[in-house]
Amino acid sequence: MMKFLLLFVYIGLGSGMSIVNPGPKFPPTKGHVWPKPQEETKENKYFLFNPSHFKVKVLGQNCTILVNAINRYSFIIKNKSGLHHRRNHERRRRRIGRDENYLGGIDELQVDLTEPCEEYPHFEMDESYKLNVSSTSTLRSASVWGIIRGLETFSQLFYLSNDRNQLKLQELRVNATKITDFPQYSHRGLLLDTSRHYISMSNILKMLDAMSYNKLNVFHWHIVDDQSFPYQSERFPELSEQGAYDSSMVYTKEDIQRVVEYARDRGIRVIPEFDVPGHTRSWGNAFPNVLTECYRQDKVVGLGPMNPTKNATYKLLRDLFQEVQTWFPDKYFHIGGDEVELDCWRSNPELREYMNSHNLSVTQLHGLFMENAIPLLANDSEVVVWQEVFDEKVPLSKETIIHVWKGSWISEMVTILTAGHRLIFSSTWYLDALGSNWPDYYWADPRQMVFDVTFNSTLANGIVGGEACMWGEMVDDRNVMGRVWPRASAVAERLWSANTLGRRMRSIFDTIPLEVYQRIEEHTCRMIRRGIDAQPPSGPGFCIP
Amino acid sequence: MMKFLLLFVYIGLGSGMSIVNPGPKFPPTKGHVWPKPQEETKENKYFLFNPSHFKVKVLGQNCTILVNAINRYSFIIKNKSGLHHRRNHERRRRRIGRDENYLGGIDELQVDLTEPCEEYPHFEMDESYKLNVSSTSTLRSASVWGIIRGLETFSQLFYLSNDRNQLKLQELRVNATKITDFPQYSHRGLLLDTSRHYISMSNILKMLDAMSYNKLNVFHWHIVDDQSFPYQSERFPELSEQGAYDSSMVYTKEDIQRVVEYARDRGIRVIPEFDVPGHTRSWGNAFPNVLTECYRQDKVVGLGPMNPTKNATYKLLRDLFQEVQTWFPDKYFHIGGDEVELDCWRSNPELREYMNSHNLSVTQLHGLFMENAIPLLANDSEVVVWQEVFDEKVPLSKETIIHVWKGSWISEMVTILTAGHRLIFSSTWYLDALGSNWPDYYWADPRQMVFDVTFNSTLANGIVGGEACMWGEMVDDRNVMGRVWPRASAVAERLWSANTLGRRMRSIFDTIPLEVYQRIEEHTCRMIRRGIDAQPPSGPGFCIP
């Protein structure tokens, strides 16, 4: 597996000997947005939410994706903003004294989509939007994806008045606000590994919900690996019949289509990874012949990476990739290429003979494999590979995107960018470092790191984004939501908002502003209200359900 | 809070460059017991479980606790052993070929309790039992608590035949087995902190279930602390009215009685902790007068520990303790005494004046408080204090039990034992070290550590047990089960089985036998089947639900 041991130990936020206050360690903000918008002006004056009258009015273009998004967020605002006692609320609204900041009720949001909807989210999609909460509230974007991001922001502006223990007097408010917003990085992803432990469809869909609450836009589905093969192929059913943990632990074609549709509705791309030629042991239950027999002292001791010299290997990959690319409409395909057990290739007499006769080193053999495998993908594919493929000097087209995950990432990124590749960053965002908490994931801005050593922003802009990686060794269906959220929220804010907050963080030792601690508390409770079993972000506290 | 930063970083069990097998990293054992019994002889020959005929027959003494335990374990064996298709099972039983190890069906367990039941579990209770699974299976103990432990063991011996993907042919077996078993330590606890985050009753009861599956026998309820006061007092309702996070986040008298009863049925004692004079900030919402005003440069900056010079303090404690000890029948009471902010006492002009006039140091003031507070408990109480109270040389009766939680624990334990106190150990068992996994908790045997430096087993035997501590800063109702289990299972096995396995582990660097990795896999899946959301112990794998 791609394990990178972050040695940042969780620094206790315990009470120490200083004066402790009762209640939450970081009292949550009220109606603050995560990830932070690029430009935001918020007044003290507020509107009251009127659940029985509120509606969203479509002014411009319309389409099913937009209708679905409006329904979703209308439901969320009405039912998931923490206001339990709607009837009480309504009745008491008239009785509560109105202060000078009260601007009246908010009954409508006008949604103005100025260009026709696109069918699928894609790498270059426009996610920018303008939101104005005032007596006539409007949300405007040239793209349905921008409208979706804006609706998320709008839904996050609502907050309950008054403090705890006074629930009966609470009312839902939204301050007069102007927001101009867009993401700093195009590729904002979450990798989920469903091979080391099987993750249920129900949790995958919840994961997509949570991604949309954090404006992440790429679901990188590391669907199969050494340990199990849950992808249920129609062309090769034996792969999962013999490679899945259990017959109940598979993803069918219908499951995959459901994930793609669900993600599309939320402006999320789904990029599958079939990690070859290493990380393929589970393929060998059904197709041992495409793997390499590893030798120790002239004896076969097990099966290793795919055999790069056999036609059968490429034939299987060609037919399987063809099916996979029909089921996953995104042009991006992650073909892996990491952690190939070159020692196994070296140990195999036939491969040694092959390397000798073709005058190839073992890394050149890896190169040969990738050169053969990549063209098996559809012509218009955009290919992503783990950094080893670049490091081992496999000839790659400049279009290939390199996924950086190892240490020494700054020099690695500079080398990759200088060679003319775009890249995706993950090195400091491995969520399987169980002792790391969200502040450990919050500081790193990959473009900033490259700019700091090169002073070349054009070069830095070759970093198209990054991904938080939830490798599955230590997470299963029961704890995966809490392991990912809110830790991945830190990555989501960095990728959306980058360093525009006027507080450039350059290392893990920079102090995160108190406001961020308070805002992630609100955001975590918000996710919990919406059904995401997020874990406590930073210390003692509570969420009203 | 009592945070002790274990610096053991989770050592990745990733695949590395060695040959990877598909499937679970550690294939689970079948019908092996956790914690390991003291003596066990297991044959290859097996009996088939017969769900429609199986019954437990009581030969000796009987009582409600015994009836409840038999009902509970009959249900678990029949319904939580992983056998889904009972009808299929029944039908196919006759058709499966019988091998030479087949001994027939198991229809009955005879339970022979040779002495009358006790009413409540207690420190000196007898938990030993003898279990014989043969053509006439018997479980014998002089104590109902021993029978409960033996029923747990019996329920763990059952396992499904055959491998995965052949569910329809599986049958429930139990091998012919002889077990003589007893715990090495009397006090085997789990501390749960319900102040930093509120934990629901439903999860507290599940926690007690899980404790019984691990033969833990002390639920140390760290019920209130600085952050919130969920204990709903009848005598002082304002404490939780003003000190709980929310009016819904309290434990009523009925809740507490339910916990005590539920625990009693499982042979678990419930020891409440009211941690004084520090860790009391939430008391001050209702009773600011019993806390000390902390000063900085002649200005009050907040409230600190209890004020040890005021009668009001002791009056409140006396009346509250009286109520608490009525609701919690166990003689043990944990009075805390850790992490007192002596700086606050030093800063307060009145207390400075008091110390001057009485010629007291600030630690002597802490001593004065403890000397006044401890006698407020019932006469026959057994008092537990955190180690600071001993370290600060507060005069304590020899009966007082010291709870060791800090670093340098070996010399600390030797000092405490030499001074004639009994002690409870927790230093290496802090479950709030999020990066630590069960192997980090598995190695430490406190008696072994003391014996290794003193060669004095009488001294070492003054260690009466230990507790895994789940401090609540980073856990709430959503993730607490997975944080505790199976990590606390490592502590449970150490405390029950100690070093009798013929493999004395002396440090974290000792290799844990493969058998333990496999056995905790089975145990984790067993807990999951019984409704405990345990997390994956050691790497890739799966449980059939």
PDB file of N, CA and C in Angstrom, chain B residues 139-205:
ATOM      1  N   LEU B 139     -19.855 -26.615  33.508  1.00  0.00           N
ATOM      2  CA  LEU B 139     -19.196 -25.368  33.915  1.00  0.00           C
ATOM      3  C   LEU B 139     -19.388 -25.271  35.418  1.00  0.00           C
ATOM      4  N   ARG B 140     -18.279 -25.176  36.147  1.00  0.00           N
ATOM      5  CA  ARG B 140     -18.380 -25.209  37.612  1.00  0.00           C
ATOM      6  C   ARG B 140     -17.637 -24.027  38.221  1.00  0.00           C
ATOM      7  N   SER B 141     -18.261 -23.420  39.237  1.00  0.00           N
ATOM      8  CA  SER B 141     -17.589 -22.352  39.983  1.00  0.00           C
ATOM      9  C   SER B 141     -18.240 -22.230  41.342  1.00  0.00           C
ATOM     10  N   ALA B 142     -17.476 -21.711  42.301  1.00  0.00           N
ATOM     11  CA  ALA B 142     -18.043 -21.445  43.626  1.00  0.00           C
ATOM     12  C   ALA B 142     -18.748 -20.094  43.640  1.00  0.00           C
ATOM     13  N   SER B 143     -18.683 -19.362  42.524  1.00  0.00           N
ATOM     14  CA  SER B 143     -19.199 -17.982  42.523  1.00  0.00           C
ATOM     15  C   SER B 143     -19.975 -17.724  41.247  1.00  0.00           C
ATOM     16  N   VAL B 144     -21.068 -16.981  41.373  1.00  0.00           N
ATOM     17  CA  VAL B 144     -21.834 -16.648  40.177  1.00  0.00           C
ATOM     18  C   VAL B 144     -20.982 -15.831  39.205  1.00  0.00           C
ATOM     19  N   TRP B 145     -20.028 -15.084  39.753  1.00  0.00           N
ATOM     20  CA  TRP B 145     -19.149 -14.283  38.874  1.00  0.00           C
ATOM     21  C   TRP B 145     -18.242 -15.209  38.048  1.00  0.00           C
ATOM     22  N   GLY B 146     -17.807 -16.265  38.663  1.00  0.00           N
ATOM     23  CA  GLY B 146     -17.011 -17.264  37.934  1.00  0.00           C
ATOM     24  C   GLY B 146     -17.841 -17.919  36.836  1.00  0.00           C
ATOM     25  N   ILE B 147     -19.101 -18.219  37.165  1.00  0.00           N
ATOM     26  CA  ILE B 147     -19.981 -18.810  36.143  1.00  0.00           C
ATOM     27  C   ILE B 147     -20.147 -17.848  34.967  1.00  0.00           C
ATOM     28  N   ILE B 148     -20.320 -16.549  35.270  1.00  0.00           N
ATOM     29  CA  ILE B 148     -20.476 -15.558  34.195  1.00  0.00           C
ATOM     30  C   ILE B 148     -19.231 -15.542  33.300  1.00  0.00           C
ATOM     31  N   ARG B 149     -18.048 -15.561  33.920  1.00  0.00           N
ATOM     32  CA  ARG B 149     -16.823 -15.587  33.115  1.00  0.00           C
ATOM     33  C   ARG B 149     -16.755 -16.866  32.278  1.00  0.00           C
ATOM     34  N   GLY B 150     -17.177 -17.966  32.897  1.00  0.00           N
ATOM     35  CA  GLY B 150     -17.123 -19.246  32.189  1.00  0.00           C
ATOM     36  C   GLY B 150     -18.113 -19.307  31.031  1.00  0.00           C
ATOM     37  N   LEU B 151     -19.278 -18.694  31.202  1.00  0.00           N
ATOM     38  CA  LEU B 151     -20.252 -18.653  30.096  1.00  0.00           C
ATOM     39  C   LEU B 151     -19.688 -17.842  28.930  1.00  0.00           C
ATOM     40  N   GLU B 152     -18.997 -16.745  29.256  1.00  0.00           N
ATOM     41  CA  GLU B 152     -18.369 -15.958  28.201  1.00  0.00           C
ATOM     42  C   GLU B 152     -17.367 -16.837  27.432  1.00  0.00           C
ATOM     43  N   THR B 153     -16.542 -17.550  28.185  1.00  0.00           N
ATOM     44  CA  THR B 153     -15.568 -18.433  27.546  1.00  0.00           C
ATOM     45  C   THR B 153     -16.269 -19.473  26.680  1.00  0.00           C
ATOM     46  N   PHE B 154     -17.274 -20.103  27.255  1.00  0.00           N
ATOM     47  CA  PHE B 154     -18.015 -21.137  26.521  1.00  0.00           C
ATOM     48  C   PHE B 154     -18.541 -20.570  25.196  1.00  0.00           C
ATOM     49  N   SER B 155     -19.110 -19.360  25.251  1.00  0.00           N
ATOM     50  CA  SER B 155     -19.689 -18.768  24.035  1.00  0.00           C
ATOM     51  C   SER B 155     -18.623 -18.467  22.989  1.00  0.00           C
ATOM     52  N   GLN B 156     -17.392 -18.279  23.430  1.00  0.00           N
ATOM     53  CA  GLN B 156     -16.318 -17.954  22.484  1.00  0.00           C
ATOM     54  C   GLN B 156     -15.726 -19.193  21.828  1.00  0.00           C
ATOM     55  N   LEU B 157     -16.046 -20.378  22.372  1.00  0.00           N
ATOM     56  CA  LEU B 157     -15.449 -21.597  21.808  1.00  0.00           C
ATOM     57  C   LEU B 157     -16.123 -22.014  20.499  1.00  0.00           C
ATOM     58  N   PHE B 158     -17.328 -21.511  20.267  1.00  0.00           N
ATOM     59  CA  PHE B 158     -18.048 -21.895  19.047  1.00  0.00           C
ATOM     60  C   PHE B 158     -17.435 -21.216  17.829  1.00  0.00           C
ATOM     61  N   TYR B 159     -17.416 -21.938  16.732  1.00  0.00           N
ATOM     62  CA  TYR B 159     -16.865 -21.362  15.505  1.00  0.00           C
ATOM     63  C   TYR B 159     -17.564 -22.010  14.317  1.00  0.00           C
ATOM     64  N   LEU B 160     -17.508 -21.297  13.198  1.00  0.00           N
ATOM     65  CA  LEU B 160     -18.103 -21.832  11.981  1.00  0.00           C
ATOM     66  C   LEU B 160     -17.097 -22.710  11.266  1.00  0.00           C
ATOM     67  N   SER B 161     -17.582 -23.831  10.783  1.00  0.00           N
ATOM     68  CA  SER B 161     -16.726 -24.704   9.979  1.00  0.00           C
ATOM     69  C   SER B 161     -16.455 -24.036   8.643  1.00  0.00           C
ATOM     70  N   ASN B 162     -15.643 -24.605   7.836  1.00  0.00           N
ATOM     71  CA  ASN B 162     -15.463 -24.200   6.435  1.00  0.00           C
ATOM     72  C   ASN B 162     -15.132 -22.726   6.248  1.00  0.00           C
ATOM     73  N   ASP B 163     -14.771 -22.451   5.010  1.00  0.00           N
ATOM     74  CA  ASP B 163     -14.307 -21.112   4.703  1.00  0.00           C
ATOM     75  C   ASP B 163     -15.411 -20.249   4.148  1.00  0.00           C
ATOM     76  N   ARG B 164     -15.052 -18.977   3.966  1.00  0.00           N
ATOM     77  CA  ARG B 164     -15.954 -18.000   3.371  1.00  0.00           C
ATOM     78  C   ARG B 164     -16.355 -18.456   1.968  1.00  0.00           C
ATOM     79  N   ASN B 165     -17.404 -17.840   1.481  1.00  0.00           N
ATOM     80  CA  ASN B 165     -17.951 -18.161   0.174  1.00  0.00           C
ATOM     81  C   ASN B 165     -18.575 -19.551   0.140  1.00  0.00           C
ATOM     82  N   GLN B 166     -18.681 -20.174   1.306  1.00  0.00           N
ATOM     83  CA  GLN B 166     -19.362 -21.460   1.360  1.00  0.00           C
ATOM     84  C   GLN B 166     -20.353 -21.437   2.501  1.00  0.00           C
ATOM     85  N   LEU B 167     -20.904 -20.244   2.725  1.00  0.00           N
ATOM     86  CA  LEU B 167     -21.801 -20.060   3.861  1.00  0.00           C
ATOM     87  C   LEU B 167     -22.840 -21.159   3.969  1.00  0.00           C
ATOM     88  N   LYS B 168     -23.344 -21.583   2.850  1.00  0.00           N
ATOM     89  CA  LYS B 168     -24.468 -22.509   2.916  1.00  0.00           C
ATOM     90  C   LYS B 168     -24.094 -23.853   3.506  1.00  0.00           C
ATOM     91  N   LEU B 169     -22.797 -24.130   3.545  1.00  0.00           N
ATOM     92  CA  LEU B 169     -22.376 -25.406   4.117  1.00  0.00           C
ATOM     93  C   LEU B 169     -21.840 -25.265   5.539  1.00  0.00           C
ATOM     94  N   GLN B 170     -21.880 -24.020   6.050  1.00  0.00           N
ATOM     95  CA  GLN B 170     -21.263 -23.842   7.351  1.00  0.00           C
ATOM     96  C   GLN B 170     -22.103 -24.419   8.465  1.00  0.00           C
ATOM     97  N   GLU B 171     -21.416 -24.875   9.484  1.00  0.00           N
ATOM     98  CA  GLU B 171     -22.103 -25.355  10.679  1.00  0.00           C
ATOM     99  C   GLU B 171     -21.336 -24.892  11.904  1.00  0.00           C
ATOM    100  N   LEU B 172     -22.033 -24.833  13.034  1.00  0.00           N
ATOM    101  CA  LEU B 172     -21.446 -24.293  14.251  1.00  0.00           C
ATOM    102  C   LEU B 172     -20.855 -25.439  15.068  1.00  0.00           C
ATOM    103  N   ARG B 173     -19.563 -25.321  15.319  1.00  0.00           N
ATOM    104  CA  ARG B 173     -18.870 -26.397  16.022  1.00  0.00           C
ATOM    105  C   ARG B 173     -18.258 -25.890  17.318  1.00  0.00           C
ATOM    106  N   VAL B 174     -17.967 -26.844  18.197  1.00  0.00           N
ATOM    107  CA  VAL B 174     -17.198 -26.526  19.399  1.00  0.00           C
ATOM    108  C   VAL B 174     -16.296 -27.728  19.677  1.00  0.00           C
ATOM    109  N   ASN B 175     -15.028 -27.459  19.862  1.00  0.00           N
ATOM    110  CA  ASN B 175     -14.093 -28.566  20.073  1.00  0.00           C
ATOM    111  C   ASN B 175     -14.159 -29.075  21.508  1.00  0.00           C
ATOM    112  N   ALA B 176     -13.857 -30.323  21.688  1.00  0.00           N
ATOM    113  CA  ALA B 176     -13.717 -30.879  23.034  1.00  0.00           C
ATOM    114  C   ALA B 176     -12.590 -30.113  23.726  1.00  0.00           C
ATOM    115  N   THR B 177     -12.920 -29.528  24.885  1.00  0.00           N
ATOM    116  CA  THR B 177     -12.001 -28.566  25.514  1.00  0.00           C
ATOM    117  C   THR B 177     -12.098 -28.687  27.021  1.00  0.00           C
ATOM    118  N   LYS B 178     -10.952 -28.553  27.695  1.00  0.00           N
ATOM    119  CA  LYS B 178     -10.936 -28.464  29.162  1.00  0.00           C
ATOM    120  C   LYS B 178     -10.236 -27.168  29.546  1.00  0.00           C
ATOM    121  N   ILE B 179     -10.911 -26.364  30.372  1.00  0.00           N
ATOM    122  CA  ILE B 179     -10.339 -25.072  30.762  1.00  0.00           C
ATOM    123  C   ILE B 179     -10.416 -24.902  32.271  1.00  0.00           C
ATOM    124  N   THR B 180      -9.283 -24.493  32.863  1.00  0.00           N
ATOM    125  CA  THR B 180      -9.263 -24.035  34.249  1.00  0.00           C
ATOM    126  C   THR B 180      -8.802 -22.594  34.199  1.00  0.00           C
ATOM    127  N   ASP B 181      -9.599 -21.714  34.757  1.00  0.00           N
ATOM    128  CA  ASP B 181      -9.318 -20.307  34.488  1.00  0.00           C
ATOM    129  C   ASP B 181      -9.600 -19.434  35.700  1.00  0.00           C
ATOM    130  N   PHE B 182      -8.851 -18.354  35.785  1.00  0.00           N
ATOM    131  CA  PHE B 182      -9.016 -17.352  36.852  1.00  0.00           C
ATOM    132  C   PHE B 182      -8.213 -16.127  36.431  1.00  0.00           C
ATOM    133  N   PRO B 183      -8.556 -14.955  36.978  1.00  0.00           N
ATOM    134  CA  PRO B 183      -7.816 -13.742  36.592  1.00  0.00           C
ATOM    135  C   PRO B 183      -6.553 -13.545  37.425  1.00  0.00           C
ATOM    136  N   GLN B 184      -5.538 -12.958  36.795  1.00  0.00           N
ATOM    137  CA  GLN B 184      -4.306 -12.641  37.523  1.00  0.00           C
ATOM    138  C   GLN B 184      -4.463 -11.370  38.358  1.00  0.00           C
ATOM    139  N   TYR B 185      -5.242 -10.436  37.881  1.00  0.00           N
ATOM    140  CA  TYR B 185      -5.447  -9.173  38.618  1.00  0.00           C
ATOM    141  C   TYR B 185      -6.917  -9.064  39.017  1.00  0.00           C
ATOM    142  N   SER B 186      -7.160  -8.533  40.208  1.00  0.00           N
ATOM    143  CA  SER B 186      -8.546  -8.402  40.695  1.00  0.00           C
ATOM    144  C   SER B 186      -9.275  -7.223  40.069  1.00  0.00           C
ATOM    145  N   HIS B 187      -8.540  -6.146  39.822  1.00  0.00           N
ATOM    146  CA  HIS B 187      -9.164  -4.897  39.394  1.00  0.00           C
ATOM    147  C   HIS B 187      -8.825  -4.688  37.908  1.00  0.00           C
ATOM    148  N   ARG B 188      -9.799  -4.950  37.038  1.00  0.00           N
ATOM    149  CA  ARG B 188      -9.550  -4.866  35.587  1.00  0.00           C
ATOM    150  C   ARG B 188     -10.567  -3.894  35.001  1.00  0.00           C
ATOM    151  N   GLY B 189     -10.111  -2.665  34.796  1.00  0.00           N
ATOM    152  CA  GLY B 189     -11.076  -1.603  34.561  1.00  0.00           C
ATOM    153  C   GLY B 189     -10.989  -0.888  33.233  1.00  0.00           C
ATOM    154  N   LEU B 190     -12.063  -0.173  32.972  1.00  0.00           N
ATOM    155  CA  LEU B 190     -12.118   0.755  31.853  1.00  0.00           C
ATOM    156  C   LEU B 190     -12.631   2.075  32.404  1.00  0.00           C
ATOM    157  N   LEU B 191     -11.835   3.148  32.207  1.00  0.00           N
ATOM    158  CA  LEU B 191     -12.295   4.482  32.575  1.00  0.00           C
ATOM    159  C   LEU B 191     -12.975   5.112  31.368  1.00  0.00           C
ATOM    160  N   LEU B 192     -14.177   5.622  31.595  1.00  0.00           N
ATOM    161  CA  LEU B 192     -14.878   6.351  30.535  1.00  0.00           C
ATOM    162  C   LEU B 192     -15.178   7.758  31.043  1.00  0.00           C
ATOM    163  N   ASP B 193     -14.781   8.733  30.261  1.00  0.00           N
ATOM    164  CA  ASP B 193     -14.947  10.155  30.590  1.00  0.00           C
ATOM    165  C   ASP B 193     -16.196  10.650  29.876  1.00  0.00           C
ATOM    166  N   THR B 194     -17.205  11.043  30.649  1.00  0.00           N
ATOM    167  CA  THR B 194     -18.455  11.504  30.037  1.00  0.00           C
ATOM    168  C   THR B 194     -18.639  13.008  30.225  1.00  0.00           C
ATOM    169  N   SER B 195     -17.542  13.692  30.488  1.00  0.00           N
ATOM    170  CA  SER B 195     -17.630  15.142  30.683  1.00  0.00           C
ATOM    171  C   SER B 195     -17.156  15.916  29.469  1.00  0.00           C
ATOM    172  N   ARG B 196     -16.036  15.499  28.858  1.00  0.00           N
ATOM    173  CA  ARG B 196     -15.499  16.240  27.695  1.00  0.00           C
ATOM    174  C   ARG B 196     -16.441  16.110  26.498  1.00  0.00           C
ATOM    175  N   HIS B 197     -17.010  14.917  26.332  1.00  0.00           N
ATOM    176  CA  HIS B 197     -18.148  14.743  25.438  1.00  0.00           C
ATOM    177  C   HIS B 197     -19.161  13.863  26.153  1.00  0.00           C
ATOM    178  N   TYR B 198     -20.417  14.153  25.936  1.00  0.00           N
ATOM    179  CA  TYR B 198     -21.477  13.344  26.528  1.00  0.00           C
ATOM    180  C   TYR B 198     -21.584  12.014  25.781  1.00  0.00           C
ATOM    181  N   ILE B 199     -21.685  10.933  26.528  1.00  0.00           N
ATOM    182  CA  ILE B 199     -21.878   9.609  25.935  1.00  0.00           C
ATOM    183  C   ILE B 199     -23.283   9.130  26.313  1.00  0.00           C
ATOM    184  N   SER B 200     -24.013   8.658  25.313  1.00  0.00           N
ATOM    185  CA  SER B 200     -25.411   8.290  25.554  1.00  0.00           C
ATOM    186  C   SER B 200     -25.508   7.030  26.410  1.00  0.00           C
ATOM    187  N   MET B 201     -26.644   6.881  27.068  1.00  0.00           N
ATOM    188  CA  MET B 201     -26.896   5.677  27.850  1.00  0.00           C
ATOM    189  C   MET B 201     -26.738   4.432  26.992  1.00  0.00           C
ATOM    190  N   SER B 202     -27.241   4.504  25.780  1.00  0.00           N
ATOM    191  CA  SER B 202     -27.186   3.340  24.911  1.00  0.00           C
ATOM    192  C   SER B 202     -25.739   2.887  24.701  1.00  0.00           C
ATOM    193  N   ASN B 203     -24.828   3.826  24.516  1.00  0.00           N
ATOM    194  CA  ASN B 203     -23.425   3.444  24.344  1.00  0.00           C
ATOM    195  C   ASN B 203     -22.774   3.018  25.649  1.00  0.00           C
ATOM    196  N   ILE B 204     -23.199   3.579  26.766  1.00  0.00           N
ATOM    197  CA  ILE B 204     -22.630   3.131  28.045  1.00  0.00           C
ATOM    198  C   ILE B 204     -23.011   1.676  28.290  1.00  0.00           C
ATOM    199  N   LEU B 205     -24.256   1.317  27.989  1.00  0.00           N
ATOM    200  CA  LEU B 205     -24.671  -0.079  28.178  1.00  0.00           C
ATOM    201  C   LEU B 205     -23.915  -0.990  27.212  1.00  0.00           C
TER     202      LEU B 205
END
